[in-house]
Coordinates of C-alpha atoms and ligand atoms in Angstrom, one line a residue:
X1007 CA -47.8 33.9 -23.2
X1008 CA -46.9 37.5 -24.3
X1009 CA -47.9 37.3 -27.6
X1010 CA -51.1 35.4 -26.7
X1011 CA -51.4 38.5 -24.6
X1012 CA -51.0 41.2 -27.3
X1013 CA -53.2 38.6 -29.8
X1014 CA -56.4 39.0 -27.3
X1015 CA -55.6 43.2 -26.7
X1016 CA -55.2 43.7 -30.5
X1017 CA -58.4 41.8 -31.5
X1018 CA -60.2 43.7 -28.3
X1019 CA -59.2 47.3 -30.1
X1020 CA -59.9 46.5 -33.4
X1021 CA -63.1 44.6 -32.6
X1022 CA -64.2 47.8 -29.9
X1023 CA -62.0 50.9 -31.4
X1024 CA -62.0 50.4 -35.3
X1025 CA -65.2 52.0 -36.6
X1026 CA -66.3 51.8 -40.2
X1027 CA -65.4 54.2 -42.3
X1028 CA -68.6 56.3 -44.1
X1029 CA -69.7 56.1 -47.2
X1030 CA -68.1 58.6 -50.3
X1031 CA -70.9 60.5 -50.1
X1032 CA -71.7 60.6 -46.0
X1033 CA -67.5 61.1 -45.9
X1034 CA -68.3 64.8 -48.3
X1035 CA -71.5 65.3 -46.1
X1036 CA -70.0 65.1 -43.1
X1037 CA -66.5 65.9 -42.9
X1038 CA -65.8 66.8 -39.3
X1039 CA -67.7 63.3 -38.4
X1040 CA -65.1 61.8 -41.4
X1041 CA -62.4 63.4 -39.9
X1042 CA -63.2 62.0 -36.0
X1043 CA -63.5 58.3 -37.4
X1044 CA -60.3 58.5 -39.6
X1045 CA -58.7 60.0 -36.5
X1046 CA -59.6 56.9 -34.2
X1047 CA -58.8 54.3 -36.9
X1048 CA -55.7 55.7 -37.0
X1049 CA -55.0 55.8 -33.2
X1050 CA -56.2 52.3 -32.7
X1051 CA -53.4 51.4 -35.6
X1052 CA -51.1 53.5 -33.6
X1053 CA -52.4 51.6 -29.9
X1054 CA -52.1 48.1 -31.3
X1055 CA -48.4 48.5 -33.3
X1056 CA -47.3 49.3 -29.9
X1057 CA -49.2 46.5 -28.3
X1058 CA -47.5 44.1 -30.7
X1059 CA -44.2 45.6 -31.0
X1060 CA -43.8 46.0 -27.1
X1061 CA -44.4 41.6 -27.4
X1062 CA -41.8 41.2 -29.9
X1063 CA -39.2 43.2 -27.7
X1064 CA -40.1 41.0 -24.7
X1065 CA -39.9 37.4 -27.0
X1066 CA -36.8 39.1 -28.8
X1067 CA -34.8 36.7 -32.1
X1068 CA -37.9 36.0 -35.0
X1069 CA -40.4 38.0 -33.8
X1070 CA -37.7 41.2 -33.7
X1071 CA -37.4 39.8 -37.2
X1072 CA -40.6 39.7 -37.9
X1073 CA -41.0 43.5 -37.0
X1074 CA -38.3 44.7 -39.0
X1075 CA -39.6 42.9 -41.9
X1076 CA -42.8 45.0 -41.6
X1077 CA -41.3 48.2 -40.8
X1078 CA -39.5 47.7 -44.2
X1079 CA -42.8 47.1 -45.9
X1080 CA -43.7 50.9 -46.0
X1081 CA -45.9 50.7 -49.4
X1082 CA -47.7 47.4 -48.3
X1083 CA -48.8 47.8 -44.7
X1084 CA -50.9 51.2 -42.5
X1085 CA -47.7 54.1 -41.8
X1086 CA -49.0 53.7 -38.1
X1087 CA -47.6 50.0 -38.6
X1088 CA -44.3 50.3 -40.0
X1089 CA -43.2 53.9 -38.3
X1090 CA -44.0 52.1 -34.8
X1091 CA -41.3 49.1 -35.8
X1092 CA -38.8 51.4 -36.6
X1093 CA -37.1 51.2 -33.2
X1094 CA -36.9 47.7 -33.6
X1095 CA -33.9 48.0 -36.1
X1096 CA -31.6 48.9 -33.4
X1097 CA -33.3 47.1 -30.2
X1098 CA -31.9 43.7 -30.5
X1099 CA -29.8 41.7 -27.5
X1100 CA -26.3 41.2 -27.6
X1101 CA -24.8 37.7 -27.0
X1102 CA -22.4 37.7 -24.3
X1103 CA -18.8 36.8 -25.3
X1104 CA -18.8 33.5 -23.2
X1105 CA -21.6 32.7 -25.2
X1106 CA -19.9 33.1 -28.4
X1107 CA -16.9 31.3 -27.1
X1108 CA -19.3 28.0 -26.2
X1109 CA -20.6 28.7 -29.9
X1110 CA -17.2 28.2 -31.3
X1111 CA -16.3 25.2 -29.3
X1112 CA -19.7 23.3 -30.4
X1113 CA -19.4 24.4 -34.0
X1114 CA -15.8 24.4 -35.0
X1115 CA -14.3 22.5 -31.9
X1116 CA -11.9 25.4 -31.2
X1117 CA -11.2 28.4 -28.5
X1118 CA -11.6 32.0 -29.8
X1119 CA -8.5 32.3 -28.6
X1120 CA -7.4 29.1 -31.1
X1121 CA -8.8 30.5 -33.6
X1122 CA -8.1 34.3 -33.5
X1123 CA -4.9 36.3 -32.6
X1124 CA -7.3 38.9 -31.3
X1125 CA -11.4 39.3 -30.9
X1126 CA -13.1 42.4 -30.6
X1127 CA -15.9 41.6 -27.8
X1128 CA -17.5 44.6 -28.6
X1129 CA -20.1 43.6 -31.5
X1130 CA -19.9 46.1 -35.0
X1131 CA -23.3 45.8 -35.5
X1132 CA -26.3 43.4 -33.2
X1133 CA -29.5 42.1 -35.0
X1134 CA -32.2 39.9 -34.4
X1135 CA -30.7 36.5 -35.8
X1136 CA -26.8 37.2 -35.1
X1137 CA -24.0 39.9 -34.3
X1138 CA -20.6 40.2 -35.8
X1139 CA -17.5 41.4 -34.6
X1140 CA -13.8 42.4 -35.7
X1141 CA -11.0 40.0 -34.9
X1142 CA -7.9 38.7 -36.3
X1143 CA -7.4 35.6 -37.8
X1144 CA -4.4 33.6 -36.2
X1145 CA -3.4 31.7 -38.8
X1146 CA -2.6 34.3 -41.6
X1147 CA -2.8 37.3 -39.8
X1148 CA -6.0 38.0 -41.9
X1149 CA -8.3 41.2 -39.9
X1150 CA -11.8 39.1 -40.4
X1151 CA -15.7 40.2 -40.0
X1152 CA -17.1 36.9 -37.8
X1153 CA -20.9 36.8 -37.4
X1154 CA -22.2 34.8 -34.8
X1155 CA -25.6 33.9 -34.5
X1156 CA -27.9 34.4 -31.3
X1157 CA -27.6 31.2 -29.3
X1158 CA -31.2 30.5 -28.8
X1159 CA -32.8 32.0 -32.1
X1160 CA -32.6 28.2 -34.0
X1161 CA -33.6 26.7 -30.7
X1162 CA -36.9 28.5 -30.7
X1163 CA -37.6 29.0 -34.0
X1164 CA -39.3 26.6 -35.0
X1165 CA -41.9 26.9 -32.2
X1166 CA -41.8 30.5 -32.3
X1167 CA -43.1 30.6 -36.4
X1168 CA -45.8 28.2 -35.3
X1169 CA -47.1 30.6 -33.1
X1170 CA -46.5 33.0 -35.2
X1171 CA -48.1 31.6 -37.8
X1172 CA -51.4 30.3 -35.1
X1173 CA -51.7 34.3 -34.5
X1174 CA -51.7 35.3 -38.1
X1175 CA -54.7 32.6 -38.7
X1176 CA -56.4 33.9 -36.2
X1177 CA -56.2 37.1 -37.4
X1178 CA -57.8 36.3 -40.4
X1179 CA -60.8 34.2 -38.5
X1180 CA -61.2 37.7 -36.8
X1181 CA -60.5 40.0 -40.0
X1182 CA -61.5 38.1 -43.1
X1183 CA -60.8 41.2 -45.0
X1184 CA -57.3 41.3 -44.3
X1185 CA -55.3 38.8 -45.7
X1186 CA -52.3 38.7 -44.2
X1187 CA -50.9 35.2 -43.9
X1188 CA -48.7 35.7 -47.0
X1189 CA -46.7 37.8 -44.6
X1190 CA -46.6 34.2 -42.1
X1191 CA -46.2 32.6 -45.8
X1192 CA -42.6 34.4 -46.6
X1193 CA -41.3 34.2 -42.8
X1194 CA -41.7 30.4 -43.2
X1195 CA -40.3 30.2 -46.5
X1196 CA -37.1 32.5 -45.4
X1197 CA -36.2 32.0 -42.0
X1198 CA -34.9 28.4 -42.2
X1199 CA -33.2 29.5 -45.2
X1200 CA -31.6 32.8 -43.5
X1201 CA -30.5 30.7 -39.9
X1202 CA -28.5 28.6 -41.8
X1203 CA -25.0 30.8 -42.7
X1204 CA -23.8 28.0 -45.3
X1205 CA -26.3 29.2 -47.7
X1206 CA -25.1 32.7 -46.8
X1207 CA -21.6 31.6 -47.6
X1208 CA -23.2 30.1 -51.3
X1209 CA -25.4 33.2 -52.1
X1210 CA -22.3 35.5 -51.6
X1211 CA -19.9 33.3 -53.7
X1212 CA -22.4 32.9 -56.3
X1213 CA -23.3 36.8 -56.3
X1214 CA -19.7 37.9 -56.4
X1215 CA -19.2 35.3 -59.7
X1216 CA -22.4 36.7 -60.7
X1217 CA -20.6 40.2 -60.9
X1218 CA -17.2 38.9 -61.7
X1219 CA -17.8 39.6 -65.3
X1220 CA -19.6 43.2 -64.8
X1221 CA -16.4 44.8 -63.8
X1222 CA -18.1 48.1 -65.0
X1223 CA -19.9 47.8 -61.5
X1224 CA -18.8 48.9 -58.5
X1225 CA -19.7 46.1 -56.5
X1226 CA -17.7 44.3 -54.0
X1227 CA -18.7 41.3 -51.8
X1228 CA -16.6 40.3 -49.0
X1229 CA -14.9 36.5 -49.8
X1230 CA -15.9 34.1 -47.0
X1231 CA -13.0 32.2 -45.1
X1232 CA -15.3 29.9 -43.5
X1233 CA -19.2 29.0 -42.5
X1234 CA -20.8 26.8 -40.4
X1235 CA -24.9 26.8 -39.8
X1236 CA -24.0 29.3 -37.0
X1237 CA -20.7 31.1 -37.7
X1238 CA -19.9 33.1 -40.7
X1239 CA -16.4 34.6 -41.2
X1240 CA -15.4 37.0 -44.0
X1241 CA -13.1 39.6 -45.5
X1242 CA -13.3 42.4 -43.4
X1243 CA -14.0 45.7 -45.2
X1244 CA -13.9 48.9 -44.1
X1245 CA -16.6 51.3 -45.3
X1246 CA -20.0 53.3 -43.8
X1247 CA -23.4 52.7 -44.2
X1248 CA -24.0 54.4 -48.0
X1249 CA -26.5 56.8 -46.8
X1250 CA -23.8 58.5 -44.7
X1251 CA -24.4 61.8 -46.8
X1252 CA -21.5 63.5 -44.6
X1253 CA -19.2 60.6 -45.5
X1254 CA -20.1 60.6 -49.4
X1255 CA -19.3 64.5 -49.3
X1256 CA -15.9 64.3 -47.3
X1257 CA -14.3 61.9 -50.0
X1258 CA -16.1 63.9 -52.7
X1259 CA -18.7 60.9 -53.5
X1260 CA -21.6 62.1 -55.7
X1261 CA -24.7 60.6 -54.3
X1262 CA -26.8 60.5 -57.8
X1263 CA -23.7 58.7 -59.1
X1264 CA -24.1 56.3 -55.9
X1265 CA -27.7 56.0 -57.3
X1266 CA -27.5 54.7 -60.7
X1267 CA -24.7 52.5 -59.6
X1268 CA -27.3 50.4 -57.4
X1269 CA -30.0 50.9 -60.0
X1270 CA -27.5 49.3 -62.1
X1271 CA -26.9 46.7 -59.6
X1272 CA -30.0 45.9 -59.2
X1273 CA -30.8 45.4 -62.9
X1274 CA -28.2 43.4 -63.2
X1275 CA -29.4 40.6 -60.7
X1276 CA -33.2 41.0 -61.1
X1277 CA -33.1 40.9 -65.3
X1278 CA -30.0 39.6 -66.2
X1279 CA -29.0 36.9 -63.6
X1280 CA -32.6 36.1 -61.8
X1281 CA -30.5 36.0 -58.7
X1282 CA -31.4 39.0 -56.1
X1283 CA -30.4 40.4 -52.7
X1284 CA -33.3 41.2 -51.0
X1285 CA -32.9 42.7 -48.0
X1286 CA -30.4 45.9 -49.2
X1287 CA -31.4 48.5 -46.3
X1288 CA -28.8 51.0 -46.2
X1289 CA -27.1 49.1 -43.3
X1290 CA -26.6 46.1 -45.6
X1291 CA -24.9 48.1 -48.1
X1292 CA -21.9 49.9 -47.6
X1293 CA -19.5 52.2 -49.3
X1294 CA -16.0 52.4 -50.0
X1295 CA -13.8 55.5 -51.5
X1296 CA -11.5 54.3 -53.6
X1297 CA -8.6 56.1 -55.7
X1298 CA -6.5 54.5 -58.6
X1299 CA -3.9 52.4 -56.6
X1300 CA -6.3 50.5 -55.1
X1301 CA -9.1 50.3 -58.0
X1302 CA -7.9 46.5 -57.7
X1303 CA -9.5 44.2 -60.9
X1304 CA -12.5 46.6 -61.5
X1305 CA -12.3 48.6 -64.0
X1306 CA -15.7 51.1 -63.9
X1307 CA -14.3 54.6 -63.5
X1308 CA -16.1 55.6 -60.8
X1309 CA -14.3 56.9 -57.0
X1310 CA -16.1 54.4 -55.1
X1311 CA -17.3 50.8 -54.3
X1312 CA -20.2 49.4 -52.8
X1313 CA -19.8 46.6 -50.5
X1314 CA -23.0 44.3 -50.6
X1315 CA -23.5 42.7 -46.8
X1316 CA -26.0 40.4 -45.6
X1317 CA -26.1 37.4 -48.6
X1318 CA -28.9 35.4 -46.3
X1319 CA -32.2 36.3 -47.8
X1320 CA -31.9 35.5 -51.8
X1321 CA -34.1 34.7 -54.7
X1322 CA -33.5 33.1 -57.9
X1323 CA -36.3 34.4 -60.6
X1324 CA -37.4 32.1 -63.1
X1325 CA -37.0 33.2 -66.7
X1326 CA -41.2 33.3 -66.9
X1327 CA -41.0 35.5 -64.5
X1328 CA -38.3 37.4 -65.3
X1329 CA -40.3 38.0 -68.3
X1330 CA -43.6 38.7 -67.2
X1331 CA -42.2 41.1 -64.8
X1332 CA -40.2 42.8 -67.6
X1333 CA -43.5 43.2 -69.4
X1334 CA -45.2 44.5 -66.4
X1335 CA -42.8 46.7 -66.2
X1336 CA -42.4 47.8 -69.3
X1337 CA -45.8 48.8 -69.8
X1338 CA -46.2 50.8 -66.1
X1339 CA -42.8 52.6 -67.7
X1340 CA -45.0 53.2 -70.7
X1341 CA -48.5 54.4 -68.8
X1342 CA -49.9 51.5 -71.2
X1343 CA -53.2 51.2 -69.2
X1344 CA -54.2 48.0 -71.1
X1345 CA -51.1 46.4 -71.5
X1346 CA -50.8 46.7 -67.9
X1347 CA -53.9 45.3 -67.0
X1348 CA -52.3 43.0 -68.8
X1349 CA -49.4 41.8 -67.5
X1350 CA -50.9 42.0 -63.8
X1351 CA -53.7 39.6 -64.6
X1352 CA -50.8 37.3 -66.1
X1353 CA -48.4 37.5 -63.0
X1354 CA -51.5 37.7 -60.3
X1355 CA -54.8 36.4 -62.1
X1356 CA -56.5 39.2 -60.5
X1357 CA -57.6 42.5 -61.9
X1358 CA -56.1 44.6 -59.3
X1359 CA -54.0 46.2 -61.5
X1360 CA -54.1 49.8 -59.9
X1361 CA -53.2 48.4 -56.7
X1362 CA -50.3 46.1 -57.8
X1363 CA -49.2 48.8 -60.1
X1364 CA -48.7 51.1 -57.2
X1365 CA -47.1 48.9 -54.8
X1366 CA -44.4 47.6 -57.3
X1367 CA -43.7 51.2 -58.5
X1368 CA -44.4 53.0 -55.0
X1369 CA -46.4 55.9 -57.3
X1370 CA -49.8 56.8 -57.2
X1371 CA -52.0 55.4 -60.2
X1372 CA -52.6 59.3 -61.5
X1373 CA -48.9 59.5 -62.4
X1374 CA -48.6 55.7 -63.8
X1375 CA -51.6 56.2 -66.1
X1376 CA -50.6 59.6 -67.2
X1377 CA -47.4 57.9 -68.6
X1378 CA -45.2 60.0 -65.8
X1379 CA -43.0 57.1 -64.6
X1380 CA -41.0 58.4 -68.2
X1381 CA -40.8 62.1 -67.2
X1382 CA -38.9 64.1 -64.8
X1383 CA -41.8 65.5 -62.9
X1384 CA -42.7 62.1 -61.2
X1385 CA -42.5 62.5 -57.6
X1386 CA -40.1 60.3 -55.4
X1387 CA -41.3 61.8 -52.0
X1388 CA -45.1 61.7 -52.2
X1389 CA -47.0 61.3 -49.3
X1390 CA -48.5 57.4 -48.5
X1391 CA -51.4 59.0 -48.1
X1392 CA -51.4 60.3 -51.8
X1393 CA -51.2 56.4 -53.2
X1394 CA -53.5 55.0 -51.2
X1395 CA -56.2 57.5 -49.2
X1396 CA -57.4 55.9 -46.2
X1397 CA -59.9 53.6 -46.7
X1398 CA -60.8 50.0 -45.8
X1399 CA -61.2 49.3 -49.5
X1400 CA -57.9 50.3 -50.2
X1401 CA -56.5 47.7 -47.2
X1402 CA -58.5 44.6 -48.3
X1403 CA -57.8 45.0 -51.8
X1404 CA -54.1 45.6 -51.2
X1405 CA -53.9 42.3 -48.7
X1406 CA -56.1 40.4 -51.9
X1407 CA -53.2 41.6 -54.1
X1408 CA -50.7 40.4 -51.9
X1409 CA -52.2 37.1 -50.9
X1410 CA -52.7 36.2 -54.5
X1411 CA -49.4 37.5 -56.2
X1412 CA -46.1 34.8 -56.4
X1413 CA -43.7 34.5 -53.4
X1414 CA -40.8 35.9 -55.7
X1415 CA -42.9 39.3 -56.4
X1416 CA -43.9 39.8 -52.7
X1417 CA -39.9 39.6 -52.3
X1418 CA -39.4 41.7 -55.5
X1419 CA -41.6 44.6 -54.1
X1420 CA -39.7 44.8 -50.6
X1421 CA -36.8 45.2 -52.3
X1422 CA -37.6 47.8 -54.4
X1423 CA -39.0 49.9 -51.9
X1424 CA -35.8 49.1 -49.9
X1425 CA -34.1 50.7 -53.1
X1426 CA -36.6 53.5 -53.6
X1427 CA -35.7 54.0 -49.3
X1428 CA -32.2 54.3 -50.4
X1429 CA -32.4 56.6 -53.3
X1430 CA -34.6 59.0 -51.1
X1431 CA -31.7 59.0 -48.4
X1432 CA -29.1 59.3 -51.4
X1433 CA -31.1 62.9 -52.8
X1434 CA -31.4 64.4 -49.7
X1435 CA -29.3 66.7 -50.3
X1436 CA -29.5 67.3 -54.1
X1437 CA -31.3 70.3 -55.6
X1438 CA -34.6 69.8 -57.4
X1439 CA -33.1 69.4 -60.5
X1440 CA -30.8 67.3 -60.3
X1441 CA -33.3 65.1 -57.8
X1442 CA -35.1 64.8 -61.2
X1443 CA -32.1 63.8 -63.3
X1444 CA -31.0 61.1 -60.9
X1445 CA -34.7 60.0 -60.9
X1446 CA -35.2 59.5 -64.3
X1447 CA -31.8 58.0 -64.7
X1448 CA -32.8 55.5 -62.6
X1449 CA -36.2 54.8 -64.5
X1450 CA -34.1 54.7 -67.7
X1451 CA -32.0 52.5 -66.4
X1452 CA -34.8 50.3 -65.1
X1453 CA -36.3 50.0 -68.5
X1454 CA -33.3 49.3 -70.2
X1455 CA -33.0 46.2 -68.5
X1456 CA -36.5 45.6 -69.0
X1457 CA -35.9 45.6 -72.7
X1458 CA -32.5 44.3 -73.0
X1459 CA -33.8 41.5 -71.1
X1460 CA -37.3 41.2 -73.1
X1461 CA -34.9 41.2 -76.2
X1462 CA -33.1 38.6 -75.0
X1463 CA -35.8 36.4 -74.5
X1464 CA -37.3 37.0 -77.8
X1465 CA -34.3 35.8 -79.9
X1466 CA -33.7 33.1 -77.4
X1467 CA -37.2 32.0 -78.2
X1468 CA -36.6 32.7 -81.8
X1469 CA -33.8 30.4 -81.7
X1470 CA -35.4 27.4 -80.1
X1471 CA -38.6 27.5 -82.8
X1472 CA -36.4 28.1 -85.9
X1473 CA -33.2 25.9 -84.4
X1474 CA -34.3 22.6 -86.4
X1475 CA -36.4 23.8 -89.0
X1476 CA -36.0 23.5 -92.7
X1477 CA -37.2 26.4 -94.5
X1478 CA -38.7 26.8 -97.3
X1479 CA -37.9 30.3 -99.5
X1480 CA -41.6 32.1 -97.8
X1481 CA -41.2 31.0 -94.3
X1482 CA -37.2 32.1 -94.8
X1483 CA -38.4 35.4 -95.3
X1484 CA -41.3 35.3 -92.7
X1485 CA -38.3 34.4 -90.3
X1486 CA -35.8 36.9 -91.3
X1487 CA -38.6 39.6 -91.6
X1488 CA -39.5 37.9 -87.6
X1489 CA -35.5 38.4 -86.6
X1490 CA -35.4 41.6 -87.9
X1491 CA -39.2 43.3 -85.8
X1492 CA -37.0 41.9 -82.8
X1493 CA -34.0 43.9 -83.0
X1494 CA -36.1 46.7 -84.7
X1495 CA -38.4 46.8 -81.7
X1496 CA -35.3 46.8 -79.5
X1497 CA -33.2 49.6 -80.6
X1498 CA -36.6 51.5 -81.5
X1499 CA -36.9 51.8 -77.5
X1500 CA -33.1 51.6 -77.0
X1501 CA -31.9 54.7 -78.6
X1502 CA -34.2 57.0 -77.6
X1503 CA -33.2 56.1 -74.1
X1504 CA -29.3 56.2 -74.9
X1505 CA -29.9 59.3 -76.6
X1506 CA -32.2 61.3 -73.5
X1507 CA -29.4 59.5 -70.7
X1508 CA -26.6 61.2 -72.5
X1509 CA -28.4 64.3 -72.5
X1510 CA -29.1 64.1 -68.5
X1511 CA -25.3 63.8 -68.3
X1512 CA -24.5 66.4 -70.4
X1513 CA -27.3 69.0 -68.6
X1514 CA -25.7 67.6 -65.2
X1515 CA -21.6 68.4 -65.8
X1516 CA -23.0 71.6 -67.4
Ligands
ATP354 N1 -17.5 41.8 -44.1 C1 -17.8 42.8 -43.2 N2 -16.9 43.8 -43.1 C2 -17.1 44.8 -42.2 N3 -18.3 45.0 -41.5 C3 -19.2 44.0 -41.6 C4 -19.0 42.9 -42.5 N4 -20.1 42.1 -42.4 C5 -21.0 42.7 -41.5 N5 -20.4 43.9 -41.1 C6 -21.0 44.8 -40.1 O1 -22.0 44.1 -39.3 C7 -23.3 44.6 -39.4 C8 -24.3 43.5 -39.4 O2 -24.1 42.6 -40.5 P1 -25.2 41.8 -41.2 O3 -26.1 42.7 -41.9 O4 -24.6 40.7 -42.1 O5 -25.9 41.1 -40.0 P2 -27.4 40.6 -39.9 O6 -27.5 39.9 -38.6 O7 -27.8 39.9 -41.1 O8 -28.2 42.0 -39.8 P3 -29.6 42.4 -40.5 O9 -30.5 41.3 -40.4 O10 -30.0 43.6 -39.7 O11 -29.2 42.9 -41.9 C9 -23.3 45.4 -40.7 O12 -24.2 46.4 -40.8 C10 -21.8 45.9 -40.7 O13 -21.7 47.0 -39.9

C-alpha cells in the first residue's frame, strides 16, 4: 500500500512539477527563465527521492536494499536521487536476539547458547538483508563474526521484487524516456543470489584461492566455519572501515599506498580471474596494521592488510568480455576517439560512446578525448554537474545506455565508482601532488592489466590457430613474425608504463 502510495505522488509531481527544459538557444536567451526551470526540476527530484525513500523506510529489508543500491549509483542516476538515499546506509532494523535464537534452532537445530560459549547481542554492524555479531565459538574456543539474516526479508522477497518490479514498469508506461527497468533487471538477477549465504560461503572460498597465489597482495578474506541459507559464521577479524583516515595515520598507514593496493586488487579479479566483488563500499572493506611477526603467509612488504567483507554480490566475466572491456578500456586510457567508438558499439551495439565512456571512467568526455585519463592533471573530484550538465537529453540517453549495455557491465560500473568513492575518501588528506601521483598510479595500474590481460589473450588465441598446423617455411615466418608483433606490442606499452611508475615512486620518497 505504501509504495503504491509513493508510485501515484511521484507520477503526480513529475507529471504536474517537471517542466521541459528550453531549447540551447531559448536556455542562452533566457537565462534567469533557464535558471527557474532547472531550479524546479531539481526540487521535484529532491520532493520525489524523499517520497520514495520515506516508503522504503516504512516497507524496510529489499526496498532498503534497493535504496542503497541507488545511492551507490552516483554517476548513473540525478545527485538529488542518490544524496537523498544516503541515510538509508545506516537506517536498517535490528533483529531482536530471541529472534536470532529461533533462527538458529530452525537452521542448525541448536541453542545459541549450544552453539556459542558467549554471543554479543549487540549487532557490529545492521543492514537491510542481515546483521552480524561477535560471539565465541564453544567448541574450539574460536572468537567468530556470525551474520544472521533478517527473519522476514526471504519471506517477502519474492512478493516484494514483484512489486517492485510492477512500479518500475509503470514507470516506464509513464516516462518512456527513462529506461530504468535494468535497475528492476539487476535486483532480480541478485537478490535471490545474495539471500542465500551458501553462495556467500562459495564466493569467499573461491576469492581467497583466487588470491592464494597473489601473495604480493594484501588481501585477506575471513575463512568461513559454517553457512546455512540464513546464517553465515566466519573468522573474526579485527580491523576499521579503510577510510578511517585517523586510523590509517595512527599506525602510520599511507593512504596512496592503501590505493594502489585495491587498484591492484581490483585488477586482479576483473582481468586476470573474471571473478569480482561488487559491492566494495568502504564498510565492506576493512583494514588491518600489521608488523613482521604477524605478516603470516603473505609476503607483499607492505604494513597493512585489507580484509574483503561481504562475498554475496559476485560476477564471473567471460573471457569475451574480459576482452572487449580490456579494449574499451584501453583505448579511453588512450583518448583513441575511434577506437573507442569502437569498442562501445561492440560491448553495447549503440553509438553512445560519450555517454558510456563517461559512466565507466566517471570523467567528463573533454578530458577522455583529450587523451587526459594518461596524465596527472585529470581530475578525480569534478563536479557531476561537469560530466553530464543538466538536461533531459543527457538522462534518456544515459538510461538508453544502460538499458542496452550487458548485466556484467552495469555491475562493472557500480563497482568502479564504488572504487573511484574509495580512493576520493583515501586522498582526502593528501596534497595536490601527491593526489596526482596516486591518481595516475592507479590509471597505470589499470592499464597494465588491461594489456597484460589483452596480451594474454592474444597468444592464447595464437596458440589455438597455430596448435595443429603444419607449416610450411612462409607461413613459419608469417607466424613467428605474428608471435613476435604480440610481445612487441606488449612491452611497447609495458615499459613506458614501468618506466613513468618507477618514476612516481621515486618523485614521491623524494
Ligand atoms: N569477519 C568479520 N570480522 C569482523 N567484522 C565483521 C566480519 N564480517 C562482518 N563484519 C562486520 O559486520 C558489518 C556488516 O557485514 P556485511 O557487510 O557482511 O553485512 P551485510 O548485511 O552484507 O551489509 P551490507 O549489505 O551493508 O554490505 C561489517 O561492516 C563489519 O563491521
Amino acid at each position: 500500500m505504501v509504495s503504491i502510495k509513493a508510485a501515484a505522488l511521484v507520477s503526480y509531481n513529475y507529471y504536474f512539477y517537471f517542466p521541459d527544459l528550453l531549447s540551447e538557444q531559448d536556455a542562452l536567451k533566457y537565462p534567469q527563465k533557464n535558471a527557474e526551470i532547472l531550479q524546479t526540476r531539481s526540487n521535484t527530484h529532491y520532493k520525489c527521492a524523499e517520497i520514495v525513500r520515506d516508503a522504503m523506510l516504512a516497507n524496510g529489508g529489499i526496498y532498503i536494499k534497493l535504496g542503497q543500491h541507488v545511492s551507490a549509483m552516483s554517476y548513473v542516476l540525478p545527485i538529488e536521487w542518490t544524496s537523498t538515499m544516503i541515510p538509508l546506509q545506516d537506517k536498517c532494523n535490528s533483529s531482536s536476539i530471541e529472534n536470532i535464537n529461533r533462527l538458529f534452532k530452525s537452521d542448525l537445530d541448536k541453542d545459541l547458547s549450544e552453539y556459542f560459549s558467549w554471543f554479543d547481542p549487540e549487532p557490529i554492524g545492521v543492514a537491510s538483508l542481515a546483521q552480524v555479531h561477535k560471539a565465541q565459538l564453544s567448541e574450539t574456543g574460536e572468537i567468530v563474526a556470525v551474520k544472521v539474516q533478517h527473519s522476514d526479508v526471504l519471506t517477502y522477497s519474492l512478493v516484494d521484487t514483484k512489486i517492485v518490479t510492477s512500479l518500475f514498469k509503470l514507470v516506464y508506461k509513464l516516462f518512456p524516456d527513462f529506461q530504468f527497468m535494468w535497475l528492476a533487471d539487476e535486483m532480480n538477477l541478485s537478490l535471490p543470489v545474495e539471500l542465500d549465504f551458501t553462495n556467500e560461503m562459495k564466493n569467499s572460498i573461491k576469492l581467497a584461492e583466487n588470491f592464494k597465489n597473489r601473495k604480493d597482495i594484501p588481501i585477506t578474506v575471513p575463512r568461513v566455519i559454517d553457512a546455512t541459507k540464513r546464517i553465515l559464521i566466519m573468522e573474526f577479524i579485527n580491523g576499521r572501515r579503510v577510510d578511517d583516515l585517523d586510523y590509517l595515520q595512527k599506525n602510520l598507514i599511507d593512504p596512496a599506498s592503501v590505493s594502489k593496493e585495491i587498484a591492484r586488487a581490483f585488477g586482479e579479479m576483473t582481468f586476470n580471474d573474471g571473478f569480482v566483488h561488487c559491492d566494495p563500499h568502504a564498510g565492506n572493506l576493512f583494514i588491518r596494521p600489521i608488523d613482521n611477526k604477524s605478516r603470516s603467509n603473505k609476503s607483499h612488504k607492505h604494513n597493512f592488510e585489507l580484509i574483503l567483507l561481504d562475498h554475496g554480490l559476485y560476477r564471473t566475466l567471460s573471457p569475451e568480455f574480459i576482452q572487449k572491456y580490456a579494449l574499451l578500456w584501453t583505448s579511453l586510457i588512450k583518448g583513441n576517439v575511434d577506437e573507442i567508438k569502437r569498442q562501445s558499439y561492440e560491448l553495447t551495439g549503440t553509438d553512445l560512446h560519450v555517454m558510456l565512456s563517461c559512466i565507466v571512467t566517471g570523467q567528463s568526455w573533454a578530458s577522455i578525448s583529450e587523451g587526459k585519463l594518461n596524465e596527472a592533471s585529470v581530475n578525480i573530484t569534478f563536479s557531476q554537474d561537469e560530466l553530464i550538465g543538466q538536461n533531459d537529453k543527457f538522462f534518456a540517453e544515459l538510461s538508453k545506455v544502460m538499458s542496452c549495455i550487458p548485466r556484467d557491465l552495469v555491475l562493472m560500473i557500480k563497482t568502479n565508482d564504488l572504487v573511484r568513492q574509495l580512493d576520493r575518501a583515501l586522498f582526502s588528506n593528501l596534497d595536490e601532488n601527491r593526489i596526482n601521483h596516486a591518481t595516475m598510479k592507479t590509471w597505470m595500474i589499470l592499464s597494465d592489466y588491461c594489456i597484460s590481460s589483452l596480451y594474454k589473450i592474444n597468444l592464447m588465441e595464437y596458440t589455438r590457430l597455430h596448435k595443429d598446423q603444419r607449416l610450411s617455411i612462409p607461413s613459419f615466418f608469417s607466424n613467428l613474425f605474428a608471435l613476435v608483433k604480440i610481445r612487441i606490442d606488449y612491452w611497447m606499452v609495458k615499459i613506458p608504463i614501468s618506466i613513468y611508475y618507477l618514476w612516481l615512486t621515486i618523485l614521491d620518497y623524494c
